[in-house]
Steps between C-alpha positions, in 0.01 A plus 500: 500500500299490174458819305167682473484394136533130589242528779255667262554222242443237766172653620378532142596139420335343804143631429536414133609148594192442716272647234648258246454207737139596558436512127655155458285363783187633330601355164546158661150497653302289255127544550216261428370541147200367309393547140219350296452395139864500396531368143735212426379458141298667226166331570258676735487186716877488549518702821591450863463672836815552705549524877856576609594489870687770688873450545525272198822413320610318187695261720239392754144581394320186387229503234151348511307471173123443529309335213120517509257226398186494287530199273743685269195677351403743779623644829722796576791597722252685720379155613816490714464854637331378817803286582780744416495669843503162674796384293683829564452474877602136515793538260621856561831459318335415168423715200164387361402505133139416416477426128236486229532298180310462176182294529385240249183611321329439167782285368762764582775501763503122509770307685787575536412874509450496879821307557704741288342800676604375843851447364504848343379663822770329706769592247384862503499517880846345511628753247396776741691359797725800551217748452260316732778396743403132509702180500488205260332277760157444348203314649181423303152467654192419293141387542312262268606591143756730662630206704540307175692790343718549809593131508559487126736795509685379809566155355549589135724807515827551684615800295539790553410407858396175667213518749615440856158360590149467360161489672186368329143528621326211317681552168459247215821306435424236233262633236461172312407321820270788590328475161451124528403503869306824548360617831188596305384477134587864423874455561579336161312779322702761689826329407397488135415870518844602628711255297294498179503121488449172680796292622449255214517779242788698654680293761799734492323807635361296790843351570683831478243676717505244783731585792535136602695427180779738601570375852861404561734456794584870466139620520409780738370415848123477469203561729168354383170608659195295402135466593349153517167611351640704212241494222736637232849365568487147632723425801654231281691777321690604812551138600656423162745788542570406862601151387718636218678742732554223751652273233761768424557588868389858440423681828124538516199519726145391424226661709158338462176654625247216466183711531607794281416561135657722237612766747433563868481765770511517877725283716625289211605807302687624806661159524600522132674833560670349806625214283623738228683718752679203658574343161666815370701547818622143462591497132571867428677602823 
């Protein structure tokens, strides 16, 4: 029969054990977290908004990086705010980062400033993996100029992390072709504004800033969403990339909305989100 001293020790130990277990359970409950305007650089434009899901982990939580449009000269991460909740509901296991980048204006922040900002943002986010409890499985989604930047990063950079997939809403892919075959007369002027030159004067900046030039057999699976009546980015841009991806046997999907312009709402936008959800489930399981 145990002594009174041993029984006392046992009764003291048992409650303490359960208290300790309860504390550990609480510490392992990771709650949903959001934070806005986190700086990834010294410039005022170099900020992002962060949406971290509950129960996240550095092993399993995938990352979605959103890149807004605006012709590289305007626009803001808030342009994507209306879609963040939809993306969260459809892709509940993802951490979402909605980024800003420097805009070209008055002969400043010319290409490749936007490209380097996207790269810097992704590197910063990756460096915070353990703090944010996110994995190294990154997906990029961009619209218009943001689609261009998402594609460019996905194809051009594989370090420190290679994009698992990339989604582009009507993003330019071949800037020289776009300059020479504009959807409207203002497009060449816009390209001169953001590059500081014409293709004949500075062919290199057009070449280095065109996603299509960095496609290889190892390129990330790609989803292209394009309107047939786009008055800014001709459907020929997406078709050129579709053909290039096909030639390298890169997994891809081209979704064409014949009666849509440079952006859409309603049933076709719902369809686009359906396509994105299925695409990510297929290529980033």
